[in-house]
PDB file of C-alpha atoms and ligand atoms in Angstrom:
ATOM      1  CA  UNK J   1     -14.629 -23.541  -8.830  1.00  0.00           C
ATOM      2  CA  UNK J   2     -14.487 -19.686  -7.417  1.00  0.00           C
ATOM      3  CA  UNK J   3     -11.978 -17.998  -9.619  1.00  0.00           C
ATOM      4  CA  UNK J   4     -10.462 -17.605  -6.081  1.00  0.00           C
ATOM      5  CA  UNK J   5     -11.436 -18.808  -2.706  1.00  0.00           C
ATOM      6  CA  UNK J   6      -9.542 -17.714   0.383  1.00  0.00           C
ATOM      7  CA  UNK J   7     -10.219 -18.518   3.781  1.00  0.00           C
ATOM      8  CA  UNK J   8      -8.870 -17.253   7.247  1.00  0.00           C
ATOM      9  CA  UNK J   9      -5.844 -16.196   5.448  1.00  0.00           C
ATOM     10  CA  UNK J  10      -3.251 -14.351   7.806  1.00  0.00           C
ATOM     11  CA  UNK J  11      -0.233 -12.823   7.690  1.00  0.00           C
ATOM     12  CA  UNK J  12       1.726 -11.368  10.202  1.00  0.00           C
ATOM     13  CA  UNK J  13       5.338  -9.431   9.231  1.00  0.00           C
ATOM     14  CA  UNK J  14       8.233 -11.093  11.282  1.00  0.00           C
ATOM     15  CA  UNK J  15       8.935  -8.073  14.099  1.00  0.00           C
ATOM     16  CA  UNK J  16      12.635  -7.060  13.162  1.00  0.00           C
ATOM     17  CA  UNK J  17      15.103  -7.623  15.986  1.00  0.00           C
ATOM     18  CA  UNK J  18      12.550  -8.838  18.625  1.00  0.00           C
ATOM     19  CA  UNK J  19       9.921  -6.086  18.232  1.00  0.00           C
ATOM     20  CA  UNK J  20       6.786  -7.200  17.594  1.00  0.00           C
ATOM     21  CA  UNK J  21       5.319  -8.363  14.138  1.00  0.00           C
ATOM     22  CA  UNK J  22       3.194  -6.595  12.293  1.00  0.00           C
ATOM     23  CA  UNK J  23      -0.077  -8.596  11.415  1.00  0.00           C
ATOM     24  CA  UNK J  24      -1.405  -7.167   7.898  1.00  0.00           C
ATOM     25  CA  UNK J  25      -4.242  -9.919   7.396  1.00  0.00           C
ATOM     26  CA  UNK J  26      -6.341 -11.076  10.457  1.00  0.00           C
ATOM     27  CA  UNK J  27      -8.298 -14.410   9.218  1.00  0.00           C
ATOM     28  CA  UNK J  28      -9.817 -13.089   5.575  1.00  0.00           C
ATOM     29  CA  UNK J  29     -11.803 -15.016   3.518  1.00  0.00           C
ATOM     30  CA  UNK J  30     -13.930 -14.410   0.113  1.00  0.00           C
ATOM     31  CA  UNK J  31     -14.899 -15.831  -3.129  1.00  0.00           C
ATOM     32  CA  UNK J  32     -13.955 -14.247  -6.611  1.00  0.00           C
ATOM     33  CA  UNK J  33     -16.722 -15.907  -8.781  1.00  0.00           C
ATOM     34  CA  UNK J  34     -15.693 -16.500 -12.126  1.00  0.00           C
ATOM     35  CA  UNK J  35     -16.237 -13.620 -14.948  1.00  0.00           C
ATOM     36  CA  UNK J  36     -16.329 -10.670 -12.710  1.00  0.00           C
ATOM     37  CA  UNK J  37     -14.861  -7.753 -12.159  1.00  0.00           C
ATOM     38  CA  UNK J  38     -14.060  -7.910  -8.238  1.00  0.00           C
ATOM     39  CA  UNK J  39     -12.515  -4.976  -6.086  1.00  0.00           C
ATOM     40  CA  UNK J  40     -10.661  -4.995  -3.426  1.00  0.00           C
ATOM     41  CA  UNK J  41     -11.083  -1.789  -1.437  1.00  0.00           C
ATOM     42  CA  UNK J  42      -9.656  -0.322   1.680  1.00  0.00           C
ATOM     43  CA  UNK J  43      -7.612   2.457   2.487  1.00  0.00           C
ATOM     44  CA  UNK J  44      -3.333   2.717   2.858  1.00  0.00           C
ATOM     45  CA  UNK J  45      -2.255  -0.166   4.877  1.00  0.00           C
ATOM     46  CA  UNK J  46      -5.022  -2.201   4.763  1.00  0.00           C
ATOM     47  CA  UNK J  47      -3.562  -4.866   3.559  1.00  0.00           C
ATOM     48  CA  UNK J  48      -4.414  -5.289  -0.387  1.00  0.00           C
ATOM     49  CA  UNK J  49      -0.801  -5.471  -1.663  1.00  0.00           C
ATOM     50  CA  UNK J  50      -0.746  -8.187   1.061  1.00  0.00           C
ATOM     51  CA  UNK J  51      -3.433 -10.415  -0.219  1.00  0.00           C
ATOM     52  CA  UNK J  52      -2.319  -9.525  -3.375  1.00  0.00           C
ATOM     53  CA  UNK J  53       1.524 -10.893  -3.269  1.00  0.00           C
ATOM     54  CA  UNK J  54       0.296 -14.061  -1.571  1.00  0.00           C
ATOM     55  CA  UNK J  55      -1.566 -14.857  -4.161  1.00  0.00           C
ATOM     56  CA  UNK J  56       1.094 -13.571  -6.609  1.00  0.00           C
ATOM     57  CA  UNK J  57       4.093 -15.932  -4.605  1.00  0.00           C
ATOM     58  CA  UNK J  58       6.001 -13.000  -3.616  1.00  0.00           C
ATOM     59  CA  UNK J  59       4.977 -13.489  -0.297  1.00  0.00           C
ATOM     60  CA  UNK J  60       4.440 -16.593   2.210  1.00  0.00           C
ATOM     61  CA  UNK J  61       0.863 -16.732   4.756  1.00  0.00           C
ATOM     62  CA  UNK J  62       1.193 -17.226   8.084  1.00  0.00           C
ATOM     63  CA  UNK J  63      -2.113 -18.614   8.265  1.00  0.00           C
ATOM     64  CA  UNK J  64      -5.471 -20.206   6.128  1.00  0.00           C
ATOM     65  CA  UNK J  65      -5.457 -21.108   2.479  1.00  0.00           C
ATOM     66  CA  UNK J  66      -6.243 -19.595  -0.982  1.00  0.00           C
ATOM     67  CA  UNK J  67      -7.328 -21.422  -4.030  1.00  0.00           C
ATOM     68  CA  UNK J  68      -6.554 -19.972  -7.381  1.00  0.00           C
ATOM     69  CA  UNK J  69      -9.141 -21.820 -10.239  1.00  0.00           C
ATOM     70  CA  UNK J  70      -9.484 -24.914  -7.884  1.00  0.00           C
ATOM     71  CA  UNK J  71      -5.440 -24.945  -6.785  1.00  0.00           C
ATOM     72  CA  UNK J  72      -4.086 -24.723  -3.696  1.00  0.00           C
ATOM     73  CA  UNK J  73      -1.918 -22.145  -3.350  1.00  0.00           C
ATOM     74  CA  UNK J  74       1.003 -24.504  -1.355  1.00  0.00           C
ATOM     75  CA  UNK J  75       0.293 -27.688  -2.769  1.00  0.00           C
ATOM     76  CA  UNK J  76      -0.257 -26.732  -6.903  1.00  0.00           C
ATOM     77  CA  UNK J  77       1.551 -23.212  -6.700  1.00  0.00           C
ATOM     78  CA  UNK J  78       3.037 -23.498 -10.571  1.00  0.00           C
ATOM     79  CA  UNK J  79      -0.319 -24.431 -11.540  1.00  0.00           C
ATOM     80  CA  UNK J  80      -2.251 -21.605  -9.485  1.00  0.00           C
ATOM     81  CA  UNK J  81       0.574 -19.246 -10.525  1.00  0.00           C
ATOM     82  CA  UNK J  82      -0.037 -19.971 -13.858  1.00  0.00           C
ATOM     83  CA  UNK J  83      -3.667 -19.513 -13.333  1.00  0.00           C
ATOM     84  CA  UNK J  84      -3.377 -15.976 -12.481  1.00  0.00           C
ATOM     85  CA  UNK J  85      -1.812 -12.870 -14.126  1.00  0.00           C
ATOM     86  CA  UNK J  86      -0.285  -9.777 -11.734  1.00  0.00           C
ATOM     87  CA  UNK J  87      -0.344  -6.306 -12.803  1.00  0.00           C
ATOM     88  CA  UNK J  88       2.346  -4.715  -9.654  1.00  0.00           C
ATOM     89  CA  UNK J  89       1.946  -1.372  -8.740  1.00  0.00           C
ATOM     90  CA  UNK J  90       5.437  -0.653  -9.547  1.00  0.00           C
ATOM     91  CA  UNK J  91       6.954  -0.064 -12.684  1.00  0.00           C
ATOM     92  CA  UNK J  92      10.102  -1.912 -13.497  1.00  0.00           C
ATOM     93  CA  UNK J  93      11.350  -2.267 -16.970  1.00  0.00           C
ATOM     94  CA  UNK J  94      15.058  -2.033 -18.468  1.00  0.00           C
ATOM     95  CA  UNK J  95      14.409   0.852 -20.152  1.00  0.00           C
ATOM     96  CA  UNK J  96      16.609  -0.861 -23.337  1.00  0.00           C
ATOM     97  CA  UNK J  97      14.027  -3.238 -23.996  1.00  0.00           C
ATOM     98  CA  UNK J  98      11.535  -2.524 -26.564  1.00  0.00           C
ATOM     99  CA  UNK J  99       7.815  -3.588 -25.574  1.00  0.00           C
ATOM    100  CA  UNK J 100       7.718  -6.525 -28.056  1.00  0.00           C
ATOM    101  CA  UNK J 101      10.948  -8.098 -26.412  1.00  0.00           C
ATOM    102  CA  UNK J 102      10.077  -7.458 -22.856  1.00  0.00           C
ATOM    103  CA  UNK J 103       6.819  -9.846 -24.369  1.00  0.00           C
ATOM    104  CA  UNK J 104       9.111 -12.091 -26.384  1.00  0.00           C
ATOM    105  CA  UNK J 105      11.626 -12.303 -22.506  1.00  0.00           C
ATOM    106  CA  UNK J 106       8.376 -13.235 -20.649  1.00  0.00           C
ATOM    107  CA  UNK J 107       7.353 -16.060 -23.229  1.00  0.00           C
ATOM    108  CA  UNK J 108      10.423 -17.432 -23.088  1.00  0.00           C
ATOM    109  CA  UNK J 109       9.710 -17.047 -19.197  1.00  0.00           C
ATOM    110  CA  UNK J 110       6.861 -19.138 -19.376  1.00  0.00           C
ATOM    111  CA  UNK J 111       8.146 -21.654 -21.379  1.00  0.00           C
ATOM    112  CA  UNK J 112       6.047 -20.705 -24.270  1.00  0.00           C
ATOM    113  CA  UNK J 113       7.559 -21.852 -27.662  1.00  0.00           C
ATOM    114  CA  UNK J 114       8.181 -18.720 -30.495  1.00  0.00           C
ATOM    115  CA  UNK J 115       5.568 -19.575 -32.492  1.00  0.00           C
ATOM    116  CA  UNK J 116       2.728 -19.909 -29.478  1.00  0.00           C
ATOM    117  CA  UNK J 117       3.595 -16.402 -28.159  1.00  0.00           C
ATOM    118  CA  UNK J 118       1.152 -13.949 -28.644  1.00  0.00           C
ATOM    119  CA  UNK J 119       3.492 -10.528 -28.776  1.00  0.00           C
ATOM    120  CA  UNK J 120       1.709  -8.786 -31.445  1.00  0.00           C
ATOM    121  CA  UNK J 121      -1.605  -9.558 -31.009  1.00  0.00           C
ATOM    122  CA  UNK J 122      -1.389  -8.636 -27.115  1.00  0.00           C
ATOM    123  CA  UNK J 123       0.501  -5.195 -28.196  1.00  0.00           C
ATOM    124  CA  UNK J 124      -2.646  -4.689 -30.148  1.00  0.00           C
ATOM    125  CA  UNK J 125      -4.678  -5.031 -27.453  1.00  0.00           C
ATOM    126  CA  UNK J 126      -3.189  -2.748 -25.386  1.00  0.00           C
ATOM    127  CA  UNK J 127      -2.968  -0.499 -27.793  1.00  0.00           C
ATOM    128  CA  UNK J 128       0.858  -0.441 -28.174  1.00  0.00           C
ATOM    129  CA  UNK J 129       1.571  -1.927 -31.988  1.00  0.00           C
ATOM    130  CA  UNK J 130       3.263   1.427 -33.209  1.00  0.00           C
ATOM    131  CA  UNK J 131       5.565   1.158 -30.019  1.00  0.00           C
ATOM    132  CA  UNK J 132       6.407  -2.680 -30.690  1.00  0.00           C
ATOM    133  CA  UNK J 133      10.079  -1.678 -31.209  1.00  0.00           C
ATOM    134  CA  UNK J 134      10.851   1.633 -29.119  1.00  0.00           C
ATOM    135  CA  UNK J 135      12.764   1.399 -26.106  1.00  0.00           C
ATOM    136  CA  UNK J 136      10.973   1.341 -22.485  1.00  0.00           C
ATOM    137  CA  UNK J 137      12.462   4.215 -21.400  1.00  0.00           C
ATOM    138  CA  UNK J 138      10.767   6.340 -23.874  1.00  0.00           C
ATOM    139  CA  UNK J 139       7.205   5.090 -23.276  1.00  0.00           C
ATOM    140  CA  UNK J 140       4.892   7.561 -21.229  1.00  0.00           C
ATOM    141  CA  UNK J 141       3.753   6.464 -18.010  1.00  0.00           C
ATOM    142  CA  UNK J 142       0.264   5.414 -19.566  1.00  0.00           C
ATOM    143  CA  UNK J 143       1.986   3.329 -22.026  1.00  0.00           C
ATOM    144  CA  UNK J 144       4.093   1.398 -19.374  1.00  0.00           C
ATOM    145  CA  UNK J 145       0.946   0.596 -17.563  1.00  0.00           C
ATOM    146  CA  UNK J 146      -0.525  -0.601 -20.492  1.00  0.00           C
ATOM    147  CA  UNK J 147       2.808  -2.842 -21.833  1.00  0.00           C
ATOM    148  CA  UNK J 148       2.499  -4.162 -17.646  1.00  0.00           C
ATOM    149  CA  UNK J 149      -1.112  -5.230 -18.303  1.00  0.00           C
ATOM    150  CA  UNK J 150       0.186  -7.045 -21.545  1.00  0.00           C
ATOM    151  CA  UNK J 151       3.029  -8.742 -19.718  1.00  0.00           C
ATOM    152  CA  UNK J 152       0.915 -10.191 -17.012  1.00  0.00           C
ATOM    153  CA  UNK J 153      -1.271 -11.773 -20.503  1.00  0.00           C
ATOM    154  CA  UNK J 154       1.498 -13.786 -21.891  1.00  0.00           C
ATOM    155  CA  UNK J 155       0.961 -17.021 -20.458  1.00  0.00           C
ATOM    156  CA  UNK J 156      -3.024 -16.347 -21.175  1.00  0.00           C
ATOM    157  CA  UNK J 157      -4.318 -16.459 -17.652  1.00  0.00           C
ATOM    158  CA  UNK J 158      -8.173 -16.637 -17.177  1.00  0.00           C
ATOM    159  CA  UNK J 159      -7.591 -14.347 -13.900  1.00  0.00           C
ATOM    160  CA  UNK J 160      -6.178 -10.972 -14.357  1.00  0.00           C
ATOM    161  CA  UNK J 161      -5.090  -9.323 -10.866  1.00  0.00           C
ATOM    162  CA  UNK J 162      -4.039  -5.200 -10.724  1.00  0.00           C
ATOM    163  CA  UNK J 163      -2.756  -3.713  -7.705  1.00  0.00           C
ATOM    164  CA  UNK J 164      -3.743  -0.064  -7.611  1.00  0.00           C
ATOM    165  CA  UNK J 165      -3.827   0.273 -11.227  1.00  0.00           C
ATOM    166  CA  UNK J 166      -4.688   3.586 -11.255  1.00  0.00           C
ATOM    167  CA  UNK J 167      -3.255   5.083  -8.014  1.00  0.00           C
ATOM    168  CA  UNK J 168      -1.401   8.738  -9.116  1.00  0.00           C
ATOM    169  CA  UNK J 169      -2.959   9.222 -12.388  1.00  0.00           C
ATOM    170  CA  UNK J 170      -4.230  11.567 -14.504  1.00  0.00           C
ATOM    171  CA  UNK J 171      -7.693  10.958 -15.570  1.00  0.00           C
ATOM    172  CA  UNK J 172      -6.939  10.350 -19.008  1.00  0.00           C
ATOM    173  CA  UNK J 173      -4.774   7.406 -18.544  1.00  0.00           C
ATOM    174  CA  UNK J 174      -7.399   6.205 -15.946  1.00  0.00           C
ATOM    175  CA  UNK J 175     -10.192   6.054 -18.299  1.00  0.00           C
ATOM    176  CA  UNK J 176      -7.874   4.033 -20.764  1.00  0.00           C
ATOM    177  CA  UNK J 177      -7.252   1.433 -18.327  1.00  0.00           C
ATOM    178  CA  UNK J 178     -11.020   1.332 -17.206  1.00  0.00           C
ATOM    179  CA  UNK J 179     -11.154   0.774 -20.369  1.00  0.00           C
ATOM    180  CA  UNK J 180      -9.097  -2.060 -20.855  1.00  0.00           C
ATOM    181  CA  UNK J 181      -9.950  -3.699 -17.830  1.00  0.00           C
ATOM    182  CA  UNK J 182     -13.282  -3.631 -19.173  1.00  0.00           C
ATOM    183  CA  UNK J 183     -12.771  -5.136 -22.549  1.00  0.00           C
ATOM    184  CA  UNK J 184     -10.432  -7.924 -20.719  1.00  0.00           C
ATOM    185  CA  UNK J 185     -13.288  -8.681 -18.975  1.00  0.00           C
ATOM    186  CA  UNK J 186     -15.461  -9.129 -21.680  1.00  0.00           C
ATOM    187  CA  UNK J 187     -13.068 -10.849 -23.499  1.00  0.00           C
ATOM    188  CA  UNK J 188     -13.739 -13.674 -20.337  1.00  0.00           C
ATOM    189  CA  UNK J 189     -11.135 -12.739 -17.751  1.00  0.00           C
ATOM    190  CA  UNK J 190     -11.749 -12.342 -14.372  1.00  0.00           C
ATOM    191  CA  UNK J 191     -10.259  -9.129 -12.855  1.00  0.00           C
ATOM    192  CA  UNK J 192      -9.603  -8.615  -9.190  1.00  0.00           C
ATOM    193  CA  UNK J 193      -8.040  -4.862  -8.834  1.00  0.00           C
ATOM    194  CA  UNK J 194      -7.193  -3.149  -5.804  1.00  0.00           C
ATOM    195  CA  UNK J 195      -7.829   0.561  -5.262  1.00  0.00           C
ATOM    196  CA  UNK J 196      -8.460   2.854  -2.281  1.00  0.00           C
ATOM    197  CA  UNK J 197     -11.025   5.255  -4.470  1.00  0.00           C
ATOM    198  CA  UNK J 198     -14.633   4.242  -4.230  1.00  0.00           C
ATOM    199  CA  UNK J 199     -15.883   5.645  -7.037  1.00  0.00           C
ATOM    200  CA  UNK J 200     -13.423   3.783  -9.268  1.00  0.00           C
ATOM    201  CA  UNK J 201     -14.708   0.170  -7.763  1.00  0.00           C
ATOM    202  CA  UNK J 202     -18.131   1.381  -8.243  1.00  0.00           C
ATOM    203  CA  UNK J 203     -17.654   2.605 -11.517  1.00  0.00           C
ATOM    204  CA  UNK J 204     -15.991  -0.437 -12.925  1.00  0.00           C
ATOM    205  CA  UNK J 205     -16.525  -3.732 -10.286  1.00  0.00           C
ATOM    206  CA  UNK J 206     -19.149  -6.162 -10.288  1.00  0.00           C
ATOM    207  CA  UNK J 207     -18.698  -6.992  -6.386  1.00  0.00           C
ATOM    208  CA  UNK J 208     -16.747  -4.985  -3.969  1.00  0.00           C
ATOM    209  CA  UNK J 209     -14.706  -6.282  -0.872  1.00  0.00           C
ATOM    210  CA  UNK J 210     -13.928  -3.863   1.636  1.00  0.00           C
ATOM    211  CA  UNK J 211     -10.762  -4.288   4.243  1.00  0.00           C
ATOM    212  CA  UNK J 212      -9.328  -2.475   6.684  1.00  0.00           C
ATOM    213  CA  UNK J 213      -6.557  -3.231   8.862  1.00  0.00           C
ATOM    214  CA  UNK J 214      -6.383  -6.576   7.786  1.00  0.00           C
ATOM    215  CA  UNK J 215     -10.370  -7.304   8.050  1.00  0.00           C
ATOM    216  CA  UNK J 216     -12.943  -7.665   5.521  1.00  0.00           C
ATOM    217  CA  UNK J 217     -15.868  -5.249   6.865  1.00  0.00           C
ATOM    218  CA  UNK J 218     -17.742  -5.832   3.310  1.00  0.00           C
ATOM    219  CA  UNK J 219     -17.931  -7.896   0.461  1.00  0.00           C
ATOM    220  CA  UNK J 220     -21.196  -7.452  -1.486  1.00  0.00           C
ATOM    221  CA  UNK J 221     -22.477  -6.935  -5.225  1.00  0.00           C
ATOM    222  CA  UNK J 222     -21.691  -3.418  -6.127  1.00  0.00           C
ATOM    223  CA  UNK J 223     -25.125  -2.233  -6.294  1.00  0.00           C
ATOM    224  CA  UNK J 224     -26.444  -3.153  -2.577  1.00  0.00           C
ATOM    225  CA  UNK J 225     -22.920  -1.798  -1.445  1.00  0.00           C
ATOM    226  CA  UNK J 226     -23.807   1.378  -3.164  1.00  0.00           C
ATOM    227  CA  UNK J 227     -27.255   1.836  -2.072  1.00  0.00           C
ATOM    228  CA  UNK J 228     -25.776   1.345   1.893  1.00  0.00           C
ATOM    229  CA  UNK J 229     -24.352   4.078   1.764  1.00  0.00           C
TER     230      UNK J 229
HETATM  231  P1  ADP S   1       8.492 -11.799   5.059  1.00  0.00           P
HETATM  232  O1  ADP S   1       8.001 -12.413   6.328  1.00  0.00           O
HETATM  233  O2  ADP S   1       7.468 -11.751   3.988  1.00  0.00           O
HETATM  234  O3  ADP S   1       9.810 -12.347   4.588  1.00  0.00           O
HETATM  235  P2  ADP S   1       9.738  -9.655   6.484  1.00  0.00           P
HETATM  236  O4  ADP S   1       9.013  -9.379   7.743  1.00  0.00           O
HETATM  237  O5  ADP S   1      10.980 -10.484   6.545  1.00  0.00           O
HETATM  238  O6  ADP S   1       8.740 -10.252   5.407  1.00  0.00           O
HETATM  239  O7  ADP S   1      10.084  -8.232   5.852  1.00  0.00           O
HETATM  240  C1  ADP S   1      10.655  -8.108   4.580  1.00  0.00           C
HETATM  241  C2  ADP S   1      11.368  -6.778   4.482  1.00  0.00           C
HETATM  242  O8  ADP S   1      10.427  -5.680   4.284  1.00  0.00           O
HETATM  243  C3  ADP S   1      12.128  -6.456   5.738  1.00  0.00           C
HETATM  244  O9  ADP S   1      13.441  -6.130   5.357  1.00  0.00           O
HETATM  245  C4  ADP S   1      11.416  -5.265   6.327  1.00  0.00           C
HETATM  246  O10 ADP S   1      12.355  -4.368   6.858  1.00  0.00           O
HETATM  247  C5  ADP S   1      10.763  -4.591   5.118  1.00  0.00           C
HETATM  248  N1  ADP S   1       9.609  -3.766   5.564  1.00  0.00           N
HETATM  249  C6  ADP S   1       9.298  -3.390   6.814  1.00  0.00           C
HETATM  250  N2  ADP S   1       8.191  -2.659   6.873  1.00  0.00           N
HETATM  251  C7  ADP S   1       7.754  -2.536   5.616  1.00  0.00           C
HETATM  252  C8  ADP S   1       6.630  -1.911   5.025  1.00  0.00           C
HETATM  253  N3  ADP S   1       5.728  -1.209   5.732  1.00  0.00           N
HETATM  254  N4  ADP S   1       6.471  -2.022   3.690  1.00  0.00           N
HETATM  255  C9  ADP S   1       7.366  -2.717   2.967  1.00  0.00           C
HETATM  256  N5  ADP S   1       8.442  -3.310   3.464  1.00  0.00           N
HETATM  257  C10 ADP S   1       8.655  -3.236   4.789  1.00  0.00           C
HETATM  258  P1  ADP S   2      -2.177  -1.780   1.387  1.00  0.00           P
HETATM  259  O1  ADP S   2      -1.732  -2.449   0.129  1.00  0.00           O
HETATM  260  O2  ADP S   2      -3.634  -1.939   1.658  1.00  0.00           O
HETATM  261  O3  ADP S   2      -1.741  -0.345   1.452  1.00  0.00           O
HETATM  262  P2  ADP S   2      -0.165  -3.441   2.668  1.00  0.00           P
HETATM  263  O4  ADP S   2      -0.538  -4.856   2.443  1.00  0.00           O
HETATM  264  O5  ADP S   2       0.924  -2.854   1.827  1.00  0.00           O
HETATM  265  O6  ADP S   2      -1.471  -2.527   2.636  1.00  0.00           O
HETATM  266  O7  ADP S   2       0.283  -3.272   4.191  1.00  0.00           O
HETATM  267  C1  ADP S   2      -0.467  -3.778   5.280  1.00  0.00           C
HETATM  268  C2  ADP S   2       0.323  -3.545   6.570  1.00  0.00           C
HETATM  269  O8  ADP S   2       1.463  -4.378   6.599  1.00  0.00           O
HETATM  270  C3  ADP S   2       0.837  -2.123   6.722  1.00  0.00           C
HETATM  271  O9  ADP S   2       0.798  -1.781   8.081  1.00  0.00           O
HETATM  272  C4  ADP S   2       2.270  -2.210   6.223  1.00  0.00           C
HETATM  273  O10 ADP S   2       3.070  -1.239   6.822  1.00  0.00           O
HETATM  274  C5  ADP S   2       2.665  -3.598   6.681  1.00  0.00           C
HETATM  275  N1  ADP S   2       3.689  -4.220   5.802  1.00  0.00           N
HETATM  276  C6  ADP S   2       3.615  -4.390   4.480  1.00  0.00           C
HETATM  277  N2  ADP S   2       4.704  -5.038   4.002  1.00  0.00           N
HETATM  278  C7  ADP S   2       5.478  -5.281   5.086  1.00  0.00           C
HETATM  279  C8  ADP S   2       6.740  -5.913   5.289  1.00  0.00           C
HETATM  280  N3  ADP S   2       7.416  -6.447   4.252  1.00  0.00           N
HETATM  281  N4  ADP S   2       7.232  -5.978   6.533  1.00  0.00           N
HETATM  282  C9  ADP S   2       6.557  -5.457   7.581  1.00  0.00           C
HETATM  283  N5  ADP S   2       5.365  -4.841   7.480  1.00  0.00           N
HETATM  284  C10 ADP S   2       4.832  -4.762   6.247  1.00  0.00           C
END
């Protein structure tokens, strides 16, 4: 199957005391073939974080369906949710934890006995073995990006989803996570990230979906997208 398939998925925002709702997807669907790199582009409020937190559980569709690797998002959603690792755009660690036990917390998360957990090896491929035992709070931003891209590895997903990865910063750190996205991707996951700079999905995606106020307007192979415009 697609990596994921959506179709005609909708959401509209429950209006707060009678005013009226707010309808952040309008009917979307797409294929994420499996193996790419796939961006999701559009500008603030487009609806990306949407799409993204429906597929991630966090929030419920008011319309259509999504399939992550062949499951249905309401009939198989531990299955699909265990398809599919999220990257959030926000930060949130207890800054006591060291990287290797907020690893060791999400393994236990999952389910996943001691001896199947992958801590070490996954600090290593972030880059983060000489910070397996300092605490959160001391980690530069660029580091806590990298210990969230670990985290959402744990349960060894063969989808990898990042929303805005790289939205406020420096180029630096952006070039690492290119970086890393990259070598995921060669490593066989599939990577869906969300982003609102062009060049970055051209730089780094395979196929690029564009949306804007909750409509796809695109969705083509990075190359004729490019030479559109
Ligand atoms: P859901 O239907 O997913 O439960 P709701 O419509 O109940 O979502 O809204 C969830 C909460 O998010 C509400 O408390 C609402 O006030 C808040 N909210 C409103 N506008 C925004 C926004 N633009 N971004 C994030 N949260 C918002
Ligand atoms: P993007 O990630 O592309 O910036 P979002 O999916 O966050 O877009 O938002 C799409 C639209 O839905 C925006 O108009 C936003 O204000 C609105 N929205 C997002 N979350 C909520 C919420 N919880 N309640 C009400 N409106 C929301």
């Amino acid at each position: 199957p697609p990596a994921i398939s959506i179709r005609d998925l909708a959401k509209t925002y429950a209006g707060i005391k009678g005013a009226p709702g707010k309808e952040a997807l309008k009917g979307v669907s797409f294929d994420v073939p499996q193996g790419q790199i796939f961006g999701l582009l559009g500008p603030n409020g487009a609806g990306k974080s949407t799409l993204i937190n429906i597929l991630a559980g966090l929030v419920t569709k008011t319309g259509g369906s999504a399939e992550i690797w062949g499951f249905d998002i309401d009939t198989r959603t531990r299955n699909a949710k265990r398809s599919i690792g999220i990257v959030p755009q926000e930060i949130v660690f207890d800054p006591f934890f060291t990287p290797f036990e907020v690893l060791e917390n999400q393994g236990g998360f999952y389910g996943i006995a001691k001896h199947l957990r992958r801590s070490e090896a996954l600090l290593e491929a972030v880059r983060l073995a000489d910070k397996r035992d300092a605490y959160a709070r001391t980690l530069s931003g660029g580091m806590k990006r990298r210990l969230l891209v670990a985290k959402a590895m744990v349960h060894s997903p063969p989808i990898l989803v990042l929303d805005e990865p790289t939205a406020g910063v420096d180029v630096e750190l952006r070039k690492q996570l290119w970086e890393l996205v990259s070598r995921l991707n060669d490593d066989g996951v599939t990577i869906v990230l969300t982003t609102h700079y062009l060049e970055e999905a051209e730089e780094l995606c395979d196929r690029i979906a564009i949306i804007n106020h909750g409509e796809l307007i695109a969705n083509k192979p990075t190359r004729e997208l490019v030479d559109m415009a």
